[in-house]
Amino acid sequence: MTETRSTHGSDPSVGDLSTHGLGRLAAWCYDHRRRVLGIWMLAVVAVVGFGQAVGSRLDNNFALAGSPSQQAQALLASRFPAERGDTADVVLHSSTPLGGAANAATVGRLVAALRPLDHVTGVQSPLVPGGSDQLSADRRIGFLVVHFDAAAANLPASAVRRVITTAERFGRAGFEVALGGAPIEQVISAAPGSAETVGLLAAVVVMLVAFGSVVAMGLPIVAAVVGVGVGFGILEGLSHLVTVPTFGPDMMVMIGLGVGIDYALFVVTRYRQHLAEGHPPRNATILALSSAGRAVLFAGSAVVIALCGLFVVGLGFMEGLAVATIIAVALVLAAALSLLPAVFGFAGRAIDRLHIPGLLDQRTGAAPSGFWARWSKTVQRRPWTCAAVSMGVLVVLAVPLFSMRLAFSDAGNDPTSLTTRQAYDLLAEGFGPGLNGPLVVACSLHGDRAGSTVVRLVTTLRRTRGVASVAPPVFNRARDTAAIVVYPTTAPQSAPTASLVQRLRDRVVPGVTDRSGVSASIGGETAAGVDSSSYLSGRFPWVIAMVVLLAFVLLTMVFRSIPVALKAAIMNLLSMGAAYGVIVAVYQWGWLEHLFGASAPGPIDPWIPLMIFTVVFGLSMDYEVFLLSRMREEWLRAGDNTKAVAHGLTSSARVITAAAAIMVCVFGSFVIGDPLRILDVFGLGLAVAVLVDATIVRMVLVPSVMELLGSANWWLPHRLDRLLPRIAIDARRDRRRVAPASVRAPE
């Protein structure tokens, strides 16, 4: 005998959901909760332990394969095998000339301390014969060159840190020591910040307000942290197979926590709603995953699909970032769909214990709150005004976008507290900003005239506008290759430096080497950044087009409406434009830079707009699905567009704004809690995009436009309706009611 709306046994309203799809998964995880919990705990221990055992191989290699800079790098690596290792600069600044007796003795001891360190092959002092180029004109600033035996990505972080700590021990009053260079920057950028802790604390506060219960608040946190933990261990192992930048793990944590808490929030909210309706915990779990779980699965899949667009870019580090993000989303999605149902089995109705007085009465989320009902009426009474105002705000926010300059930022944008920024500033002060980003002209020599051509090339380079100085050419033993180091007058990230690279390639170098037996390529880290920036700028429109088209097709299949899908695509682009505009205004123009911790204005790293676009476009599908699915549900029931818009807004607004607030807190925490500028820019861009999307777009622009369109919202040609496959978000509308399945005894 079965019971209806009972706290014991089965509920006929569940139908056959427990035998199909996510309902079946929910039932199994609920009934085998101890086993599921044990599997997840074992996975966390095993995967994290494996990751710690194998370690990570993070590589800030932003070079474009086959580019001129890579051709130069390949030539030098093959012809100068002893120079394959990267170098670091130990920059010294003294109040008295470095050549004085006391300073010279300190420099000597510093060189002696660095030379025997592991992975150090040599140290070049500015105080030895031939080292005068390493001293400033007033001889108060100089730098030692530390040669390592491997590239930065292959150096143990411990070996680089030992160089840092050894050098910094020699600092004293009147004698400043700072370090820069690729190995130092890689270790510094991989150091963890406090952003994750700040974001979690902020999410706790938001969910306490949203749920009113400590237990309910804790479940999304647990699911997200477990998913991210497993993902972190997997990423450490995969970093040996794909190129993962040093900020890749931080970005994975940022997105994993935000998305994981978000997805779990929707599932927990629906579970509590079904409990409040009188369903027993097991049936509430099945219903929650059959409705919210399907929406979460669709939204998570949309994020993964959007991120797959990064693989068409064809850059190794972009693929590494895509892999890191996909792992994060997939793992937190798996936790929301399997670990949460198991935990519901332990929590049962105790999910509302340890509640906050005055907040628990909002737990169901089923009845529209007074505020959102009134807001819906306001928007629907004045749809033209609301649409115009919201569009105006988005357009104003997006205006700075049109002056965005894409280029890899340099250490001059690091916080002044970091040794890399201090070294950068000292080198710029003593030798000019171009010393921080030298260009390397790699010359392959053929024929008797090659040597004299190299001499003429050096002379021509020294006379070129934008070149501060040129070092004497260095020949390999076979004298079939020469390397010429060129120091620009401007900083590595500046537009004039990029113009100089193009001018050298297009006119200056070919003008000397043409038909001379010398083939030359312009390389170096700065030139590699110019090549990758140009390439990414060209690929950006194609990624946007692919993701927008895919989202349009998916939304058309889900909501059986061309206008709804087209409107969603356009509005997502508006949200993205607003986010781009804000990061340009703050980090490129320097507006409110101190409020957001920006140390100096600079360009926007070219990978950031791509990542923001793919991630946010996928996340916005989440809110679109939750809002429009409620609208379509009412439209199918009553055929009244006005009622459908009101029902969708009032029934989903509270959970959408709570979920968005959590993601804004997590993403925004990286702006204030992480020292890396690139993560600051990325975090602010994500936070603004989510905030704008969940408030101005979903709560104002979408309902006002849908009110104006009326029944035309739901137009789909009959022939296309028959051709398109159907994707249902709520399985309950696709299942007939049958006799309930027997309830297994819990373990």
XYZ file of C-alpha atoms in Angstrom:
747
model
C 0.000 0.000 0.000
C 1.341 3.404 -0.938
C 0.881 6.755 0.690
C 0.037 10.097 -0.906
C 1.886 13.174 0.387
C 3.185 11.185 3.272
C 6.437 11.447 5.071
C 6.844 7.695 4.791
C 6.888 5.540 1.703
C 6.338 6.534 -1.891
C 4.358 9.314 -3.539
C 2.331 8.709 -6.700
C 3.227 12.191 -7.943
C 6.757 10.951 -8.482
C 5.476 8.649 -11.217
C 8.136 6.610 -12.944
C 10.862 9.236 -12.509
C 12.788 6.902 -10.206
C 13.276 4.429 -13.054
C 14.551 6.806 -15.734
C 17.461 9.190 -16.211
C 18.406 11.489 -13.379
C 15.479 10.297 -11.276
C 16.937 6.811 -11.333
C 20.387 8.195 -10.492
C 18.889 10.172 -7.599
C 17.115 7.118 -6.229
C 20.240 4.964 -6.477
C 22.483 7.555 -4.824
C 19.910 8.117 -2.073
C 19.521 4.384 -1.387
C 23.276 3.722 -1.548
C 24.327 6.920 0.164
C 27.077 5.358 2.253
C 28.617 3.781 -0.814
C 28.402 7.016 -2.809
C 29.893 9.038 0.010
C 32.688 6.504 0.368
C 33.446 6.600 -3.364
C 33.723 10.392 -3.313
C 35.901 10.382 -0.201
C 38.151 7.731 -1.739
C 38.321 9.727 -4.978
C 39.348 12.876 -3.120
C 42.099 11.096 -1.189
C 43.363 9.070 -4.151
C 43.294 11.799 -6.795
C 44.664 14.551 -4.568
C 47.360 12.170 -3.325
C 48.235 11.224 -6.897
C 48.426 14.891 -7.859
C 50.735 15.664 -4.958
C 52.921 12.667 -5.809
C 53.417 13.486 -9.496
C 53.478 17.252 -8.935
C 52.530 19.800 -11.533
C 54.304 21.127 -14.595
C 52.952 24.617 -15.129
C 54.235 26.473 -18.162
C 53.671 30.126 -19.076
C 54.352 29.396 -22.723
C 52.140 31.734 -24.740
C 54.039 31.264 -28.003
C 52.324 30.467 -31.280
C 53.694 27.414 -33.051
C 55.078 28.245 -36.475
C 55.212 31.980 -35.833
C 58.362 34.022 -36.647
C 59.207 34.248 -32.950
C 58.994 30.482 -32.609
C 61.161 30.005 -35.683
C 63.796 32.225 -34.073
C 63.520 30.282 -30.803
C 63.867 26.929 -32.579
C 66.932 28.103 -34.502
C 68.700 29.364 -31.381
C 67.809 26.244 -29.398
C 69.316 23.982 -32.048
C 72.420 26.064 -32.779
C 73.183 27.246 -29.207
C 72.489 24.075 -27.166
C 74.339 25.416 -24.123
C 71.950 28.391 -23.939
C 68.694 26.425 -23.785
C 68.141 27.190 -20.117
C 66.288 30.323 -19.039
C 67.901 33.163 -17.111
C 66.864 35.314 -14.172
C 67.992 38.804 -13.223
C 69.083 39.713 -9.711
C 68.722 43.494 -9.743
C 70.785 45.543 -7.288
C 70.185 49.139 -6.237
C 72.597 50.920 -3.928
C 72.667 54.440 -2.524
C 76.385 54.492 -3.438
C 78.132 53.195 -6.582
C 78.111 49.409 -6.813
C 81.823 49.431 -7.620
C 82.716 50.759 -4.161
C 84.658 48.469 -1.839
C 81.763 47.546 0.468
C 79.290 46.999 -2.361
C 81.794 45.056 -4.464
C 82.440 42.716 -1.540
C 78.675 42.157 -1.125
C 78.247 41.463 -4.844
C 81.128 38.993 -4.722
C 79.595 37.111 -1.816
C 76.220 37.094 -3.572
C 77.738 35.583 -6.733
C 79.573 32.979 -4.667
C 76.356 32.056 -2.851
C 74.317 31.649 -6.048
C 76.778 29.661 -8.179
C 76.672 26.340 -6.259
C 72.841 26.220 -6.077
C 71.033 23.368 -7.804
C 70.151 23.932 -11.487
C 72.321 27.087 -11.645
C 74.973 26.787 -14.363
C 76.519 30.212 -14.033
C 76.208 33.733 -12.654
C 77.343 36.763 -14.652
C 78.392 39.694 -12.455
C 78.253 43.357 -13.517
C 81.608 44.011 -11.804
C 83.790 41.732 -13.934
C 85.496 42.759 -17.192
C 82.876 42.907 -19.932
C 80.012 43.412 -17.476
C 79.744 47.176 -17.803
C 76.546 46.808 -19.846
C 74.950 45.494 -16.663
C 75.575 48.765 -14.808
C 73.542 51.958 -15.124
C 75.175 55.245 -16.077
C 75.458 56.332 -12.420
C 76.617 52.794 -11.445
C 74.009 52.642 -8.659
C 71.793 50.076 -10.418
C 73.091 46.816 -11.808
C 71.996 43.259 -12.358
C 73.428 39.782 -12.158
C 72.379 37.238 -14.784
C 71.660 33.785 -13.291
C 71.783 30.998 -15.898
C 69.684 27.885 -15.252
C 70.113 24.489 -16.849
C 66.510 24.228 -18.077
C 63.549 26.264 -19.265
C 61.350 27.831 -16.596
C 58.596 25.209 -17.001
C 61.079 22.377 -16.353
C 62.755 23.923 -13.317
C 61.686 22.700 -9.870
C 59.941 25.518 -8.038
C 62.043 24.740 -4.979
C 65.266 25.452 -6.910
C 63.983 28.837 -8.075
C 62.745 29.748 -4.598
C 66.183 28.885 -3.223
C 67.703 31.422 -5.632
C 65.159 34.013 -4.482
C 65.735 33.482 -0.761
C 69.518 33.330 -1.182
C 69.628 36.604 -3.104
C 67.182 38.414 -0.822
C 69.341 37.619 2.222
C 71.911 40.103 0.917
C 69.473 43.002 0.987
C 70.104 45.651 3.647
C 69.546 49.304 4.274
C 70.868 51.202 1.276
C 71.306 48.000 -0.757
C 68.122 46.758 -2.414
C 67.811 43.315 -4.043
C 64.964 42.327 -6.390
C 64.550 39.465 -8.856
C 62.907 39.134 -12.250
C 62.908 36.949 -15.332
C 60.809 34.032 -16.565
C 61.738 31.493 -13.820
C 61.047 34.037 -11.063
C 57.761 35.180 -12.600
C 56.614 31.575 -12.993
C 57.180 30.793 -9.319
C 55.713 34.080 -8.092
C 52.599 33.739 -10.254
C 52.026 30.174 -9.033
C 51.978 31.249 -5.366
C 48.456 30.867 -3.916
C 46.514 33.925 -2.808
C 43.702 34.361 -0.309
C 40.966 34.764 -2.925
C 39.464 31.297 -2.430
C 38.958 31.863 1.300
C 37.431 35.299 0.765
C 35.084 33.946 -1.891
C 33.953 31.029 0.259
C 33.221 33.272 3.239
C 31.189 35.616 1.062
C 29.266 32.671 -0.420
C 28.502 31.401 3.093
C 26.923 34.726 4.022
C 24.814 34.870 0.842
C 23.547 31.309 1.264
C 22.741 31.837 4.929
C 20.490 34.691 3.883
C 19.053 32.705 0.967
C 18.421 29.457 2.888
C 18.161 30.607 6.495
C 19.732 27.307 7.580
C 23.324 26.374 8.369
C 22.845 22.791 7.167
C 21.268 23.827 3.861
C 23.997 26.416 3.400
C 26.749 23.875 3.950
C 25.621 21.328 1.351
C 26.456 23.406 -1.774
C 29.793 24.371 -0.209
C 30.668 20.723 0.440
C 29.663 19.627 -3.063
C 31.666 22.409 -4.727
C 34.782 21.953 -2.582
C 34.806 18.177 -3.121
C 34.398 18.577 -6.887
C 37.128 21.213 -7.078
C 39.428 19.111 -4.900
C 39.201 16.127 -7.228
C 39.569 18.387 -10.254
C 42.682 19.983 -8.786
C 44.379 16.606 -8.427
C 43.451 15.617 -11.983
C 44.752 18.903 -13.361
C 48.137 18.419 -11.694
C 48.560 15.146 -13.524
C 47.281 16.523 -16.842
C 49.669 19.465 -16.640
C 52.408 17.016 -17.724
C 50.475 16.352 -20.954
C 49.020 19.752 -21.863
C 50.268 23.322 -21.464
C 48.716 24.729 -18.291
C 49.785 28.272 -17.316
C 50.700 28.994 -13.715
C 47.364 30.742 -13.162
C 45.425 27.769 -14.595
C 44.803 26.082 -11.202
C 43.644 29.376 -9.668
C 41.275 29.916 -12.553
C 39.966 26.381 -12.185
C 39.285 26.987 -8.492
C 37.598 30.320 -9.241
C 35.207 28.898 -11.825
C 34.753 25.563 -10.031
C 33.707 27.152 -6.756
C 31.399 29.666 -8.416
C 29.729 27.195 -10.737
C 29.701 24.345 -8.210
C 28.017 26.350 -5.475
C 25.619 27.738 -8.083
C 24.535 24.322 -9.379
C 24.224 22.811 -5.930
C 22.183 25.822 -4.830
C 19.540 25.119 -7.477
C 19.302 21.438 -6.528
C 19.138 22.111 -2.768
C 16.524 24.824 -3.299
C 14.281 22.458 -5.262
C 14.801 19.664 -2.709
C 13.688 21.919 0.144
C 10.737 23.080 -1.915
C 9.527 19.512 -2.409
C 10.024 18.749 1.282
C 7.876 21.775 2.142
C 5.197 20.455 -0.242
C 4.964 17.302 1.873
C 7.081 14.847 -0.099
C 9.226 12.358 1.849
C 12.995 12.956 1.537
C 13.554 10.194 -1.019
C 10.839 11.421 -3.339
C 11.944 15.025 -2.836
C 15.428 13.963 -3.950
C 14.088 12.251 -7.070
C 11.899 15.225 -7.963
C 14.739 17.693 -7.351
C 17.120 15.934 -9.726
C 14.384 15.313 -12.291
C 13.700 19.041 -12.510
C 16.527 21.230 -11.199
C 19.035 18.455 -11.845
C 18.129 18.309 -15.528
C 18.375 22.087 -15.818
C 21.764 22.017 -14.091
C 22.958 19.212 -16.372
C 21.875 21.197 -19.413
C 23.521 24.381 -18.122
C 26.758 22.575 -17.237
C 26.822 20.885 -20.617
C 26.343 24.275 -22.258
C 29.373 25.630 -20.378
C 31.489 22.657 -21.459
C 30.329 22.968 -25.068
C 31.106 26.691 -25.071
C 34.562 26.017 -23.644
C 35.226 23.515 -26.420
C 35.228 26.541 -28.706
C 38.667 27.359 -27.293
C 40.108 24.270 -28.962
C 39.568 25.827 -32.394
C 41.977 28.623 -31.425
C 44.937 26.307 -31.882
C 47.108 27.640 -29.025
C 48.496 25.199 -26.455
C 47.970 27.402 -23.409
C 44.355 28.157 -24.445
C 43.704 24.442 -24.695
C 45.232 24.025 -21.232
C 42.931 26.704 -19.825
C 39.967 25.046 -21.539
C 40.903 21.655 -20.081
C 41.276 23.149 -16.589
C 37.873 24.818 -16.766
C 36.103 21.821 -18.285
C 37.495 19.592 -15.533
C 36.231 22.015 -12.896
C 32.734 22.260 -14.375
C 32.449 18.511 -15.003
C 33.540 17.559 -11.487
C 31.317 20.016 -9.623
C 28.446 18.985 -11.897
C 29.064 15.338 -11.023
C 29.108 16.234 -7.324
C 25.824 18.121 -7.610
C 24.139 15.165 -9.354
C 25.511 12.298 -7.260
C 27.016 13.480 -3.975
C 24.119 15.796 -3.106
C 21.409 13.080 -3.422
C 23.500 10.876 -1.153
C 23.879 13.658 1.407
C 20.120 14.301 1.243
C 19.729 10.732 2.446
C 21.705 11.558 5.584
C 20.166 14.980 6.119
C 16.527 14.167 5.409
C 14.303 16.819 6.930
C 17.127 17.950 9.213
C 18.334 20.122 6.326
C 16.495 23.059 7.946
C 18.074 22.653 11.365
C 20.411 25.249 12.859
C 18.302 27.904 11.178
C 18.633 31.662 11.343
C 15.582 33.217 13.058
C 13.351 35.102 10.641
C 14.801 33.580 7.474
C 13.580 29.997 7.465
C 10.047 30.989 6.478
C 11.436 31.678 2.993
C 12.640 28.147 2.514
C 10.241 26.822 -0.121
C 10.921 29.312 -2.859
C 7.633 28.153 -4.404
C 5.378 31.104 -3.740
C 6.369 34.340 -5.409
C 7.673 36.849 -2.915
C 5.930 40.187 -2.609
C 8.854 42.164 -3.951
C 9.284 40.158 -7.134
C 5.538 40.078 -7.799
C 5.454 43.869 -7.544
C 8.576 44.171 -9.665
C 7.064 41.981 -12.370
C 3.998 44.234 -12.512
C 6.215 47.306 -12.744
C 8.197 45.915 -15.685
C 5.070 44.721 -17.469
C 3.265 48.023 -17.013
C 6.164 50.002 -18.500
C 7.954 47.599 -20.866
C 9.172 50.303 -23.277
C 10.662 52.391 -20.486
C 12.338 49.403 -18.787
C 13.721 48.100 -22.080
C 15.088 51.503 -23.070
C 16.686 52.229 -19.683
C 18.303 48.790 -19.386
C 19.582 48.972 -22.965
C 20.978 52.422 -22.273
C 22.867 51.188 -19.204
C 24.355 48.266 -21.140
C 25.422 50.478 -24.030
C 27.097 53.006 -21.714
C 28.979 50.238 -19.907
C 30.109 48.780 -23.227
C 31.472 52.042 -24.714
C 35.101 51.529 -23.488
C 35.126 48.178 -25.298
C 35.802 49.930 -28.604
C 39.200 51.135 -27.383
C 40.326 47.758 -26.040
C 43.972 46.956 -26.823
C 44.918 43.303 -26.677
C 48.496 42.542 -25.620
C 50.233 40.430 -23.002
C 50.848 42.516 -19.902
C 54.338 42.601 -18.379
C 55.741 42.692 -14.853
C 55.195 46.455 -14.784
C 51.579 45.655 -13.911
C 52.463 43.445 -10.938
C 51.727 44.788 -7.450
C 54.564 46.916 -6.100
C 54.950 44.458 -3.220
C 56.197 41.700 -5.566
C 59.901 41.335 -6.248
C 59.222 41.001 -9.993
C 57.642 44.468 -10.082
C 60.498 45.939 -8.038
C 63.066 44.432 -10.421
C 61.107 45.719 -13.426
C 60.984 49.271 -12.064
C 64.680 49.301 -11.163
C 65.731 48.077 -14.614
C 63.454 50.641 -16.258
C 64.945 53.386 -14.081
C 68.546 52.421 -14.702
C 68.474 51.223 -18.313
C 65.108 52.201 -19.801
C 61.892 50.152 -19.947
C 62.995 48.259 -23.049
C 65.555 46.258 -21.092
C 62.626 44.338 -19.555
C 61.641 42.973 -22.955
C 64.565 42.556 -25.352
C 64.077 41.343 -28.898
C 66.348 38.630 -30.278
C 67.294 38.593 -33.946
C 68.233 35.007 -34.836
C 70.365 34.865 -37.983
C 71.137 31.756 -40.009
C 74.352 32.360 -41.976
C 75.188 31.051 -45.456
C 78.022 32.155 -47.756
C 81.089 34.333 -47.453
C 79.202 37.615 -47.179
C 77.110 36.514 -44.188
C 79.516 37.849 -41.548
C 79.704 41.333 -43.032
C 75.918 41.360 -43.432
C 75.499 40.727 -39.707
C 77.771 43.701 -38.962
C 75.708 45.928 -41.292
C 72.517 44.665 -39.675
C 73.757 45.622 -36.196
C 74.654 49.107 -37.455
C 71.250 49.525 -39.081
C 69.419 48.317 -35.981
C 71.252 50.832 -33.790
C 70.050 53.633 -36.054
C 66.444 52.450 -36.122
C 63.815 54.606 -34.454
C 62.494 52.925 -31.326
C 65.724 51.011 -30.592
C 67.585 52.053 -27.434
C 70.669 49.859 -27.881
C 71.940 46.732 -29.617
C 74.314 44.227 -28.048
C 77.258 42.917 -30.113
C 76.320 39.803 -32.095
C 77.072 36.424 -30.569
C 78.143 33.591 -32.923
C 77.938 29.891 -32.238
C 80.991 27.654 -32.530
C 80.222 26.651 -36.103
C 79.726 30.334 -36.968
C 76.633 29.474 -38.964
C 74.307 31.278 -36.567
C 74.330 34.661 -34.890
C 72.103 36.097 -32.148
C 71.611 39.862 -31.865
C 69.856 41.267 -28.795
C 67.912 44.478 -29.440
C 66.609 46.652 -26.592
C 63.584 48.833 -27.477
C 63.067 52.286 -26.006
C 59.586 51.325 -24.770
C 58.102 48.728 -22.427
C 57.328 45.190 -23.633
C 53.544 45.673 -23.386
C 53.439 49.081 -25.088
C 51.956 49.637 -28.547
C 55.169 51.264 -29.907
C 57.095 48.081 -29.079
C 54.617 45.979 -31.075
C 54.944 48.462 -33.941
C 58.741 48.182 -33.726
C 58.562 44.396 -34.050
C 56.432 44.685 -37.178
C 58.677 47.402 -38.653
C 61.822 45.330 -38.088
C 60.200 42.319 -39.751
C 58.649 44.145 -42.662
C 61.330 46.678 -43.631
C 64.473 47.029 -41.522
C 65.806 43.457 -41.386
C 64.772 42.429 -44.934
C 66.324 45.630 -46.265
C 69.759 44.452 -45.054
C 69.562 40.659 -45.385
C 67.784 40.316 -48.727
C 69.924 38.166 -51.110
C 72.871 38.293 -48.695
C 73.068 34.705 -47.469
C 71.504 35.649 -44.124
C 67.983 34.678 -43.082
C 66.795 36.397 -39.902
C 63.796 36.005 -37.597
C 62.716 38.299 -34.762
C 62.144 36.378 -31.538
C 62.195 36.742 -27.792
C 59.401 36.737 -25.242
C 58.125 40.156 -26.312
C 57.941 39.207 -29.986
C 56.211 35.940 -29.063
C 53.583 37.936 -27.187
C 53.035 40.168 -30.219
C 52.568 37.107 -32.456
C 50.107 35.406 -30.110
C 48.122 38.615 -29.530
C 47.708 39.169 -33.249
C 46.673 35.557 -33.784
C 44.128 35.564 -30.936
C 42.615 38.831 -32.147
C 41.975 37.216 -35.518
C 40.433 34.085 -34.038
C 38.182 35.909 -31.563
C 35.295 36.602 -34.010
C 35.232 32.968 -35.131
C 34.961 31.675 -31.563
C 32.159 34.148 -30.842
C 30.261 33.127 -33.976
C 30.595 29.414 -33.220
C 29.465 29.692 -29.582
C 26.546 32.028 -30.383
C 25.320 29.759 -33.164
C 25.535 26.699 -30.947
C 23.681 28.454 -28.112
C 20.996 29.595 -30.557
C 20.408 26.043 -31.776
C 20.306 24.577 -28.246
C 17.872 27.193 -26.939
C 15.663 26.758 -29.996
C 15.453 23.033 -29.309
C 14.713 23.552 -25.607
C 12.114 26.325 -25.827
C 10.754 25.604 -29.329
C 11.043 29.277 -30.218
C 13.246 31.218 -32.623
C 12.587 34.662 -31.052
C 13.478 33.421 -27.563
C 16.749 31.890 -28.761
C 17.647 34.942 -30.878
C 16.858 37.314 -28.006
C 18.985 35.254 -25.624
C 21.969 35.337 -27.971
C 21.731 39.104 -28.485
C 21.307 39.834 -24.785
C 24.227 37.619 -23.858
C 26.375 39.648 -26.247
C 25.184 42.832 -24.525
C 26.183 41.415 -21.123
C 29.568 40.518 -22.514
C 30.056 43.972 -24.015
C 29.316 45.569 -20.645
C 31.865 43.324 -18.913
C 34.516 44.123 -21.522
C 33.801 47.824 -21.175
C 34.291 47.740 -17.406
C 37.630 45.910 -17.509
C 38.925 48.301 -20.190
C 37.861 51.326 -18.131
C 39.508 49.980 -14.960
C 42.636 48.179 -16.141
C 43.442 49.906 -19.441
C 42.179 53.435 -18.821
C 42.997 53.384 -15.107
C 39.562 54.450 -13.813
C 39.077 53.520 -10.132
C 42.324 51.540 -10.405
C 43.150 51.842 -6.702
C 39.670 50.621 -5.723
C 40.215 47.427 -7.716
C 43.897 47.019 -6.842
C 45.239 47.832 -10.300
C 48.842 48.958 -9.862
C 49.211 50.565 -13.312
C 47.164 50.912 -16.526
C 48.023 48.438 -19.245
C 46.580 46.382 -22.092
C 44.138 43.499 -21.714
C 45.759 40.085 -22.090
C 44.316 38.630 -25.313
C 43.192 35.327 -23.803
C 41.003 37.027 -21.178
C 38.147 38.213 -23.468
C 38.024 34.758 -25.055
C 37.821 32.975 -21.703
C 35.267 35.418 -20.297
C 33.116 34.998 -23.386
C 33.060 31.205 -23.397
C 32.594 30.869 -19.634
C 29.919 33.558 -19.226
C 28.030 32.576 -22.350
C 27.737 29.098 -20.918
C 26.814 30.347 -17.440
C 24.172 32.714 -18.809
C 22.414 29.686 -20.290
C 21.887 28.630 -16.682
C 19.826 31.711 -15.818
C 18.135 31.692 -19.205
C 16.965 28.125 -18.714
C 15.659 28.682 -15.174
C 13.830 31.873 -16.113
C 12.403 30.881 -19.490
C 11.490 27.329 -18.502
C 9.084 28.754 -15.906
C 7.691 31.178 -18.490
C 7.204 28.448 -21.070
C 5.612 26.183 -18.485
C 2.920 28.792 -17.832
C 2.571 29.573 -21.544
C 1.904 25.903 -22.336
C -0.594 25.707 -19.487
C -2.595 28.892 -20.028
C -1.525 30.304 -23.406
C -1.293 33.793 -21.865
C 2.047 35.519 -22.503
C 1.509 38.180 -19.826
C 0.863 35.546 -17.183
C 3.793 33.502 -18.467
C 6.213 36.425 -18.086
C 4.904 37.238 -14.597
C 5.053 33.595 -13.484
C 8.576 33.075 -14.803
C 9.964 36.211 -13.208
C 8.333 35.873 -9.796
C 9.027 32.146 -9.418
C 12.688 32.181 -10.458
C 13.964 35.683 -9.596
C 14.923 34.937 -6.001
C 16.997 31.844 -6.728
C 18.618 33.461 -9.794
C 19.673 36.555 -7.854
C 20.966 34.429 -4.966
C 22.959 32.226 -7.345
C 24.332 35.263 -9.150
C 25.287 36.912 -5.852
C 27.304 33.833 -4.933
C 29.180 33.789 -8.234
C 29.803 37.533 -8.067
C 31.273 37.063 -4.577
C 33.505 34.172 -5.658
C 34.686 35.828 -8.867
C 34.991 39.253 -7.250
C 37.096 37.867 -4.421
C 39.936 37.313 -6.887
C 39.982 41.048 -7.568
C 40.804 41.809 -3.941
C 42.473 38.586 -2.819
C 44.881 37.650 -5.613
C 48.123 39.494 -6.453
C 48.097 38.548 -10.147
C 46.726 41.229 -12.457
C 45.503 38.724 -15.034
C 43.314 36.993 -12.433
C 42.116 40.392 -11.212
C 41.024 41.314 -14.743
C 39.476 37.897 -15.344
C 37.671 37.887 -11.989
C 36.259 41.396 -12.456
C 35.140 40.584 -15.987
C 33.308 37.443 -14.842
C 31.786 39.201 -11.823
C 30.488 42.134 -13.886
C 29.164 39.859 -16.639
C 27.265 37.667 -14.166
C 25.975 40.668 -12.196
C 24.743 42.455 -15.312
C 23.281 39.267 -16.773
C 21.360 38.290 -13.634
C 20.033 41.780 -12.852
C 19.747 44.195 -15.767
C 19.284 41.517 -18.430
C 17.265 38.732 -16.743
C 15.240 40.854 -14.333
C 14.553 43.879 -16.577
C 15.431 43.505 -20.251
C 14.216 39.941 -20.830
C 10.759 40.329 -19.225
C 10.188 43.755 -20.807
C 11.081 42.532 -24.308
C 9.009 39.377 -23.873
C 6.082 41.481 -22.731
C 6.431 43.627 -25.856
C 6.661 40.650 -28.215
C 3.569 38.969 -26.787
C 2.631 35.620 -28.281
C 5.294 36.091 -30.986
C 7.821 34.972 -28.332
C 6.876 31.380 -28.915
C 6.920 31.284 -32.730
C 8.514 28.310 -34.444
C 7.686 27.149 -37.980
C 5.721 23.902 -37.866
C 8.097 22.138 -40.236
C 11.115 23.130 -38.148
C 9.291 22.010 -35.003
C 9.005 18.536 -36.454
C 12.646 18.417 -37.557
C 14.322 19.658 -34.368
C 14.964 17.098 -31.608
C 13.308 17.877 -28.284
C 15.241 18.598 -25.110
C 13.059 18.701 -21.991
C 14.336 20.497 -18.900
C 11.717 19.112 -16.514
C 11.311 15.372 -16.853
C 7.995 15.440 -15.025
C 6.261 16.841 -18.086
C 7.540 13.920 -20.149
C 6.574 11.096 -17.817
C 3.205 9.510 -17.359
C 2.110 8.567 -13.868
C 2.443 4.893 -13.083
C 2.482 2.838 -9.957
C 5.346 3.979 -7.729
C 8.437 1.887 -7.462
C 9.091 0.153 -4.200
C 11.261 1.983 -1.741
C 14.479 0.265 -0.876
C 15.530 0.206 2.706
C 18.317 2.694 3.283
C 21.752 1.330 3.995
